[in-house]
Short mmCIF file of C-alpha atoms in Angstrom, two decimals:
data_model
loop_
_atom_site.label_atom_id
_atom_site.label_comp_id
_atom_site.label_asym_id
_atom_site.label_seq_id
_atom_site.Cartn_x
_atom_site.Cartn_y
_atom_site.Cartn_z
CA ALA A 169 18.58 -35.27 1.49
CA ALA A 170 17.63 -38.67 0.08
CA SER A 171 14.92 -37.12 -2.11
CA THR A 172 13.20 -33.84 -2.78
CA ASP A 173 10.41 -35.10 -0.55
CA THR A 174 12.74 -35.31 2.44
CA PHE A 175 14.61 -32.11 1.56
CA ASN A 176 14.03 -29.47 4.24
CA TYR A 177 12.53 -26.36 2.61
CA ALA A 178 12.22 -24.60 5.97
CA THR A 179 15.91 -23.97 6.48
CA TYR A 180 18.62 -22.13 4.59
CA HIS A 181 21.03 -24.21 2.54
CA THR A 182 24.54 -23.96 1.17
CA LEU A 183 25.36 -23.75 -2.54
CA GLU A 184 26.35 -27.43 -2.58
CA GLU A 185 23.05 -28.45 -0.96
CA ILE A 186 21.04 -26.43 -3.47
CA TYR A 187 22.99 -27.86 -6.41
CA GLY A 188 22.44 -31.30 -4.93
CA PHE A 189 18.71 -30.58 -4.71
CA MET A 190 18.67 -29.68 -8.41
CA ASP A 191 20.23 -33.02 -9.34
CA LEU A 192 17.70 -34.88 -7.19
CA LEU A 193 14.79 -33.05 -8.85
CA VAL A 194 16.08 -33.78 -12.35
CA ALA A 195 16.59 -37.45 -11.47
CA GLU A 196 13.07 -37.71 -10.07
CA HIS A 197 11.39 -35.98 -13.04
CA PRO A 198 13.54 -36.60 -16.13
CA GLN A 199 10.57 -36.06 -18.46
CA LEU A 200 9.80 -32.62 -17.02
CA VAL A 201 13.00 -31.13 -15.59
CA SER A 202 16.47 -30.67 -17.06
CA LYS A 203 19.50 -28.78 -15.79
CA LEU A 204 21.28 -26.41 -18.16
CA GLN A 205 24.68 -24.86 -17.51
CA ILE A 206 24.64 -21.34 -18.95
CA GLY A 207 28.19 -20.43 -17.97
CA ASN A 208 30.79 -20.29 -15.23
CA THR A 209 31.17 -17.61 -12.62
CA TYR A 210 34.18 -15.33 -12.19
CA GLU A 211 35.61 -17.81 -9.68
CA GLY A 212 34.79 -20.75 -11.95
CA ARG A 213 31.64 -22.14 -10.39
CA PRO A 214 29.01 -23.56 -12.79
CA ILE A 215 25.88 -21.42 -13.32
CA TYR A 216 22.81 -23.65 -13.58
CA VAL A 217 19.29 -23.03 -14.84
CA LEU A 218 16.47 -25.54 -14.37
CA LYS A 219 14.27 -25.99 -17.44
CA PHE A 220 10.71 -27.22 -16.99
CA SER A 221 9.23 -28.36 -20.29
CA THR A 222 6.52 -30.72 -21.48
CA GLY A 223 7.71 -30.79 -25.06
CA GLY A 224 7.59 -28.65 -28.17
CA ASN A 225 10.51 -26.80 -29.64
CA ASN A 226 11.62 -23.42 -28.31
CA ARG A 227 8.20 -22.75 -26.86
CA PRO A 228 7.30 -19.32 -25.47
CA ALA A 229 8.92 -19.23 -22.06
CA ILE A 230 8.89 -17.67 -18.62
CA TRP A 231 12.16 -16.85 -16.84
CA ILE A 232 12.40 -16.62 -13.05
CA ASP A 233 15.64 -15.90 -11.23
CA THR A 234 16.46 -15.62 -7.52
CA GLY A 235 19.58 -14.68 -5.60
CA ILE A 236 21.20 -12.17 -7.93
CA HIS A 237 22.03 -10.27 -4.73
CA SER A 238 23.62 -13.05 -2.75
CA ARG A 239 22.67 -11.95 0.78
CA GLU A 240 18.96 -12.07 -0.01
CA TRP A 241 18.77 -15.65 1.22
CA VAL A 242 14.99 -15.92 1.32
CA THR A 243 14.98 -15.61 -2.48
CA GLN A 244 17.23 -18.60 -3.25
CA ALA A 245 15.30 -20.57 -0.62
CA SER A 246 12.03 -19.59 -2.31
CA GLY A 247 13.49 -20.60 -5.68
CA VAL A 248 14.12 -24.11 -4.32
CA TRP A 249 10.54 -24.27 -3.11
CA PHE A 250 9.22 -23.03 -6.49
CA ALA A 251 11.14 -25.79 -8.28
CA LYS A 252 9.52 -28.48 -6.14
CA LYS A 253 6.11 -26.81 -6.43
CA ILE A 254 6.27 -26.89 -10.22
CA THR A 255 6.81 -30.67 -10.22
CA GLN A 256 4.03 -31.14 -7.65
CA ASP A 257 1.43 -28.98 -9.40
CA TYR A 258 1.95 -30.09 -12.98
CA GLY A 259 -0.83 -32.54 -13.75
CA GLN A 260 -2.59 -31.67 -10.48
CA ASP A 261 -3.48 -28.00 -10.73
CA PRO A 262 -5.44 -27.40 -13.97
CA ALA A 263 -4.47 -23.74 -14.34
CA PHE A 264 -0.79 -24.44 -13.82
CA THR A 265 -0.89 -27.54 -16.00
CA SER A 266 -2.24 -25.41 -18.82
CA ILE A 267 0.70 -23.02 -18.44
CA LEU A 268 3.28 -25.82 -18.66
CA ASP A 269 1.42 -27.55 -21.48
CA ASN A 270 1.99 -24.45 -23.59
CA MET A 271 5.06 -22.69 -22.20
CA ASP A 272 8.46 -23.57 -20.76
CA ILE A 273 9.73 -22.25 -17.44
CA PHE A 274 13.39 -21.45 -16.80
CA LEU A 275 14.36 -21.07 -13.14
CA GLU A 276 17.79 -19.85 -12.08
CA ILE A 277 17.90 -20.39 -8.32
CA VAL A 278 21.44 -19.20 -7.56
CA THR A 279 22.10 -16.35 -9.94
CA ASN A 280 25.23 -15.17 -8.12
CA PRO A 281 26.99 -18.37 -6.97
CA ASP A 282 30.31 -16.74 -6.01
CA GLY A 283 28.57 -14.16 -3.86
CA PHE A 284 26.32 -16.80 -2.32
CA ALA A 285 29.26 -19.05 -1.42
CA PHE A 286 30.94 -16.00 0.13
CA THR A 287 27.89 -15.29 2.30
CA HIS A 288 28.29 -18.79 3.75
CA SER A 289 32.03 -18.69 4.20
CA LYS A 290 33.17 -15.15 4.94
CA ASN A 291 30.51 -12.44 4.93
CA ARG A 292 26.81 -13.15 5.33
CA LEU A 293 25.93 -9.67 4.14
CA TRP A 294 27.78 -9.81 0.82
CA ARG A 295 25.61 -8.51 -2.06
CA LYS A 296 27.73 -8.18 -5.19
CA THR A 297 29.72 -10.53 -7.45
CA ARG A 298 33.29 -11.42 -6.46
CA SER A 299 35.13 -10.09 -9.46
CA ILE A 300 38.38 -8.15 -8.95
CA THR A 301 38.45 -4.56 -10.18
CA ALA A 302 41.89 -3.59 -11.50
CA GLY A 303 43.27 -0.65 -9.56
CA SER A 304 40.96 -1.08 -6.60
CA SER A 305 41.22 -3.00 -3.36
CA CYS A 306 37.45 -3.35 -3.33
CA VAL A 307 35.81 -6.45 -4.77
CA GLY A 308 32.65 -7.06 -6.74
CA VAL A 309 30.10 -5.41 -8.95
CA ASP A 310 26.40 -4.96 -8.26
CA PRO A 311 24.88 -7.40 -10.75
CA ASN A 312 21.68 -5.38 -10.80
CA ARG A 313 23.46 -2.28 -12.12
CA ASN A 314 25.56 -4.06 -14.77
CA TRP A 315 22.98 -4.52 -17.53
CA ASP A 316 22.98 -2.59 -20.80
CA ALA A 317 20.00 -0.42 -19.98
CA GLY A 318 20.87 3.09 -18.93
CA PHE A 319 24.22 1.65 -17.91
CA GLY A 320 26.39 4.09 -15.96
CA LEU A 321 23.67 6.74 -15.67
CA ALA A 322 22.53 8.19 -12.36
CA GLY A 323 21.23 5.45 -10.09
CA ALA A 324 24.46 3.47 -9.81
CA SER A 325 27.93 4.18 -8.51
CA SER A 326 31.26 4.37 -10.37
CA ASN A 327 33.06 3.72 -7.09
CA PRO A 328 34.26 0.06 -6.92
CA CYS A 329 33.83 0.19 -3.13
CA SER A 330 30.15 1.05 -3.36
CA GLU A 331 27.44 -1.59 -2.97
CA THR A 332 25.88 -0.27 -6.18
CA TYR A 333 29.08 -0.21 -8.28
CA HIS A 334 28.05 -0.71 -11.90
CA GLY A 335 31.29 -2.25 -13.15
CA LYS A 336 33.71 -1.10 -15.85
CA PHE A 337 31.25 -1.76 -18.70
CA ALA A 338 27.82 -3.27 -19.31
CA ASN A 339 27.75 -7.08 -18.98
CA SER A 340 31.25 -7.04 -17.51
CA GLU A 341 30.04 -9.63 -15.01
CA VAL A 342 29.95 -13.12 -16.45
CA GLU A 343 26.96 -13.89 -14.22
CA VAL A 344 25.06 -11.19 -16.11
CA LYS A 345 26.52 -11.90 -19.56
CA SER A 346 25.53 -15.57 -19.26
CA ILE A 347 21.87 -14.60 -18.87
CA VAL A 348 22.08 -11.98 -21.62
CA ASP A 349 23.45 -14.59 -24.04
CA PHE A 350 20.86 -17.15 -22.97
CA VAL A 351 17.94 -14.73 -23.41
CA LYS A 352 19.21 -13.58 -26.83
CA ASN A 353 19.83 -17.13 -28.05
CA HIS A 354 16.45 -18.36 -26.85
CA GLY A 355 14.61 -15.44 -28.39
CA ASN A 356 11.15 -16.50 -27.23
CA ILE A 357 10.99 -15.49 -23.56
CA LYS A 358 7.71 -13.73 -22.86
CA ALA A 359 7.99 -12.98 -19.13
CA PHE A 360 11.10 -12.24 -17.06
CA ILE A 361 10.83 -12.14 -13.28
CA SER A 362 13.84 -11.32 -11.12
CA ILE A 363 13.33 -11.90 -7.40
CA HIS A 364 15.02 -9.84 -4.69
CA SER A 365 14.37 -9.07 -1.04
CA TYR A 366 13.40 -7.14 0.95
CA SER A 367 10.69 -4.44 1.25
CA GLN A 368 7.60 -6.06 -0.22
CA LEU A 369 7.35 -4.46 -3.61
CA LEU A 370 6.40 -5.60 -7.10
CA LEU A 371 8.22 -3.43 -9.62
CA TYR A 372 8.17 -2.98 -13.37
CA PRO A 373 10.32 -0.82 -15.71
CA TYR A 374 11.83 1.69 -15.74
CA GLY A 375 14.42 2.48 -13.12
CA TYR A 376 16.86 4.55 -15.20
CA THR A 377 14.35 7.00 -16.64
CA THR A 378 11.14 8.70 -15.57
CA GLU A 379 9.72 7.92 -19.00
CA SER A 380 6.82 5.45 -18.68
CA ALA A 381 7.09 2.02 -20.21
CA ALA A 382 4.98 1.68 -23.37
CA ASP A 383 2.91 -1.03 -21.64
CA GLN A 384 2.75 0.79 -18.32
CA ALA A 385 -1.03 0.55 -17.93
CA GLU A 386 -1.10 -3.21 -18.50
CA LEU A 387 1.96 -3.82 -16.33
CA ASP A 388 0.42 -1.79 -13.54
CA GLN A 389 -2.90 -3.60 -13.77
CA LEU A 390 -1.23 -7.00 -13.76
CA ALA A 391 0.93 -5.97 -10.82
CA GLU A 392 -2.20 -4.99 -8.91
CA SER A 393 -3.76 -8.41 -9.57
CA ALA A 394 -0.55 -10.19 -8.63
CA VAL A 395 -0.11 -8.41 -5.29
CA LYS A 396 -3.77 -9.02 -4.52
CA ALA A 397 -3.24 -12.73 -5.05
CA LEU A 398 -0.10 -12.63 -2.91
CA SER A 399 -1.83 -10.81 -0.10
CA SER A 400 -4.78 -13.23 -0.11
CA LEU A 401 -2.77 -15.94 1.66
CA TYR A 402 -1.31 -14.27 4.74
CA GLY A 403 -2.28 -10.64 4.31
CA THR A 404 1.27 -9.59 3.40
CA LYS A 405 1.03 -6.10 1.98
CA PHE A 406 2.96 -5.27 -1.18
CA LYS A 407 3.20 -1.97 -2.99
CA TYR A 408 3.70 -1.89 -6.75
CA GLY A 409 4.79 0.51 -9.45
CA SER A 410 7.69 1.42 -11.68
CA ILE A 411 11.12 1.15 -10.10
CA ILE A 412 11.85 4.86 -10.29
CA LYS A 413 8.48 5.84 -8.83
CA ALA A 414 8.10 3.13 -6.21
CA ILE A 415 11.61 3.37 -4.81
CA TYR A 416 14.39 5.31 -6.50
CA ARG A 417 16.40 5.83 -9.62
CA ALA A 418 18.42 2.71 -10.44
CA SER A 419 20.33 2.33 -13.70
CA GLY A 420 21.71 -0.75 -15.43
CA GLY A 421 18.95 -2.92 -13.95
CA THR A 422 17.91 -6.38 -15.08
CA ILE A 423 14.30 -5.83 -16.04
CA ASP A 424 14.94 -2.54 -17.80
CA TRP A 425 17.19 -4.50 -20.14
CA THR A 426 14.76 -7.40 -20.57
CA TYR A 427 11.89 -5.00 -21.24
CA ASN A 428 13.99 -3.17 -23.84
CA GLN A 429 14.62 -6.59 -25.42
CA GLY A 430 10.87 -6.81 -26.00
CA ILE A 431 10.00 -9.02 -23.02
CA LYS A 432 6.82 -7.21 -22.05
CA TYR A 433 6.09 -8.91 -18.73
CA SER A 434 9.30 -7.87 -16.94
CA TYR A 435 9.01 -7.67 -13.17
CA THR A 436 11.16 -7.48 -10.06
CA PHE A 437 9.87 -8.72 -6.71
CA GLU A 438 11.18 -7.46 -3.40
CA LEU A 439 10.01 -10.16 -0.96
CA ARG A 440 9.51 -9.94 2.81
CA ASP A 441 10.13 -8.28 5.14
CA THR A 442 8.79 -4.87 6.13
CA GLY A 443 11.50 -3.95 8.55
CA ARG A 444 12.05 -6.28 11.45
CA TYR A 445 14.77 -8.61 10.11
CA GLY A 446 15.70 -7.21 6.71
CA PHE A 447 17.99 -9.69 4.95
CA LEU A 448 18.11 -11.87 8.07
CA LEU A 449 14.58 -13.20 7.72
CA PRO A 450 14.16 -16.21 10.02
CA ALA A 451 14.04 -19.56 8.22
CA SER A 452 10.56 -20.12 9.68
CA GLN A 453 9.32 -17.52 7.19
CA ILE A 454 10.79 -19.21 4.09
CA ILE A 455 7.80 -21.39 3.24
CA PRO A 456 5.09 -18.78 3.88
CA THR A 457 7.09 -16.29 1.82
CA ALA A 458 7.49 -18.76 -1.05
CA GLN A 459 3.82 -19.78 -0.91
CA GLU A 460 2.48 -16.23 -1.14
CA THR A 461 4.96 -15.29 -3.83
CA TRP A 462 3.95 -18.31 -5.88
CA LEU A 463 0.36 -17.00 -6.06
CA ALA A 464 1.65 -13.76 -7.56
CA LEU A 465 3.92 -15.63 -9.97
CA GLN A 466 1.01 -17.76 -11.13
CA THR A 467 -1.04 -14.63 -11.79
CA ILE A 468 1.72 -13.25 -14.01
CA MET A 469 2.28 -16.60 -15.75
CA GLU A 470 -1.44 -17.07 -16.47
CA HIS A 471 -1.68 -13.55 -17.87
CA THR A 472 1.34 -14.22 -20.06
CA LEU A 473 -0.22 -17.44 -21.35
CA ASN A 474 -3.55 -15.74 -22.05
CA HIS A 475 -2.06 -12.68 -23.70
CA PRO A 476 0.33 -13.96 -26.35
CA TYR A 477 2.33 -11.29 -28.21
CA SER B 35 34.26 -14.96 8.74
CA GLU B 36 33.27 -11.29 8.98
CA ASP B 37 31.87 -10.51 12.40
CA PHE B 38 29.08 -8.04 13.03
CA VAL B 39 29.18 -7.82 16.82
CA GLY B 40 27.75 -4.48 17.94
CA HIS B 41 26.57 -3.57 14.44
CA GLN B 42 23.09 -2.09 14.50
CA VAL B 43 20.53 -1.59 11.75
CA LEU B 44 18.78 1.74 12.05
CA ARG B 45 15.44 2.44 10.40
CA ILE B 46 15.47 6.10 9.43
CA SER B 47 12.26 8.01 8.69
CA VAL B 48 12.82 11.03 6.48
CA ALA B 49 10.11 13.68 6.51
CA ASP B 50 11.11 15.70 3.46
CA GLU B 51 13.52 15.95 0.55
CA ALA B 52 16.04 17.94 2.60
CA GLN B 53 16.28 15.08 5.07
CA VAL B 54 16.68 12.56 2.23
CA GLN B 55 19.62 14.66 1.03
CA LYS B 56 21.13 14.75 4.52
CA VAL B 57 21.03 10.95 4.75
CA THR B 58 22.47 10.72 1.24
CA GLU B 59 25.40 12.81 2.51
CA LEU B 60 26.00 10.13 5.11
CA GLU B 61 26.13 7.53 2.35
CA GLU B 62 29.12 9.31 0.85
CA LEU B 63 31.19 9.21 4.07
CA GLU B 64 33.15 6.03 3.28
CA HIS B 65 34.98 5.95 6.61
CA LEU B 66 31.68 5.26 8.38
CA GLN B 67 31.45 1.96 6.41
CA LEU B 68 27.66 2.23 6.23
CA ASP B 69 25.73 -0.53 4.45
CA PHE B 70 22.38 0.70 3.20
CA TRP B 71 19.94 -2.19 3.22
CA ARG B 72 17.22 0.12 1.88
CA GLY B 73 18.74 3.18 0.28
CA PRO B 74 17.57 6.79 0.50
CA ALA B 75 14.56 7.08 -1.78
CA GLN B 76 11.76 9.52 -1.21
CA PRO B 77 10.15 11.14 1.84
CA GLY B 78 7.97 8.59 3.63
CA SER B 79 10.00 5.66 2.35
CA PRO B 80 11.98 4.08 5.21
CA ILE B 81 15.77 3.91 4.98
CA ASP B 82 17.49 0.96 6.65
CA VAL B 83 21.21 1.16 7.25
CA ARG B 84 23.63 -1.20 8.97
CA VAL B 85 26.04 0.82 11.11
CA PRO B 86 29.28 -0.74 12.35
CA PHE B 87 29.82 -0.34 16.08
CA PRO B 88 32.59 2.31 15.78
CA SER B 89 30.29 4.56 13.72
CA ILE B 90 27.10 4.24 15.74
CA GLN B 91 27.64 7.23 18.02
CA ALA B 92 28.59 9.55 15.16
CA VAL B 93 25.63 8.52 13.03
CA LYS B 94 23.12 8.92 15.84
CA VAL B 95 24.52 12.34 16.76
CA PHE B 96 24.30 13.38 13.10
CA LEU B 97 20.68 12.23 12.76
CA GLU B 98 19.61 13.81 16.02
CA ALA B 99 21.42 17.04 15.18
CA HIS B 100 19.37 17.28 11.99
CA GLY B 101 16.10 16.26 13.64
CA ILE B 102 15.92 13.07 11.60
CA GLU B 103 13.94 10.33 13.32
CA TYR B 104 15.22 6.79 13.58
CA THR B 105 14.55 3.57 15.44
CA ILE B 106 16.81 0.62 16.05
CA MET B 107 15.57 -2.18 13.81
CA ILE B 108 18.26 -4.68 14.81
CA GLU B 109 20.09 -4.17 18.12
CA ASP B 110 22.97 -6.50 17.29
CA VAL B 111 23.37 -7.99 13.83
CA GLN B 112 25.72 -10.72 15.02
CA SER B 113 23.18 -12.17 17.42
CA LEU B 114 20.67 -12.61 14.58
CA LEU B 115 23.39 -14.21 12.47
CA ASP B 116 24.27 -16.58 15.29
CA GLU B 117 20.63 -17.59 15.60
CA GLU B 118 20.45 -18.22 11.84
CA ARG B 119 23.61 -20.31 11.88
CA GLU B 120 22.43 -22.34 14.87
CA GLN B 121 19.16 -23.05 13.06
CA MET B 122 21.04 -24.29 10.00
CA PHE B 123 23.40 -26.46 12.04
CA ALA B 124 20.53 -27.88 14.09
CA PHE B 125 18.87 -28.97 10.87
CA GLN B 126 22.09 -30.47 9.48
CA ALA B 127 22.75 -32.28 12.76
CA ARG B 128 19.25 -33.78 12.58
#
């Protein structure tokens, strides 16, 4: 695309096209957007995070990531749309402008680049990383079971051939370790939102234990407001709740770790659909999905801004 | 590139915990090469599983033998993938 205005948000893109989009966006908005490299993947690809900032030093921040499970293509596509939306709304939408005037936003669009490249080249339904496990012919670790939160407990598999294989040790996957190091070094992230698909859920900790999160009441209330905002656009119905109650036991998960780091507003989205296409959501649904999700994200971001801790 | 001709995605409706356990047993049978898109959770929560063509008959017999209801969510995974790829190429061509 010649610019982010001519970029086609209503189709799926390759890793190269998405990385090219990032460079276009940075070039068009050098005062607002910068591209950080937080590491390299197992196969040596750069891992990029877009930073949206209007100044200040190490401001309180909001983290959003998409595509940690590579086959969930509507999430990376939504991440691209979010990036453009941020540059469009800043200075136009008063509520959003207030968020960016006081907080930074970090957006990691392709959180599992090796897996994503593999879905384009060899296996569209690949979910995990592409790391080699010594002693096994099976490849990859589930990057949403590899975090140091209940790592290795029930709710993940120790079988390298399983789709929910947790890896040999916590943070064994460089795609995970890169985020862990970034979050720890930054030290001022106040909301962490990891976006998956599908099944239309908004989830908060915990997944590895039935114990309620200390802020369960507030997280539940905010989730209710967020799904209401989401549903207001196209009527898409979301359920919400803790991971273990809303779906099943899952250990070593992203937001359990971020919550245990003290990031109170830790959420996972499971975007469309309800059970017609699954991971193969038609590209015609990318923009509506991103638009409705953005309303929920804004609800969480506004709450974070208005409830400093 | 991996090809998914004849693969189906079944949407399984489990009525009680015993049926959830039965479907979980399926998950452990590696030779069936099942890919759970939505894993076994709790009664009332749908389970979606991609079943490779060679395993379809066995899985359906197993589910029917245990009175577990299912519908076919995707008749042929490859045809959806082909549509998706065509859409991407059409855009790139334009």
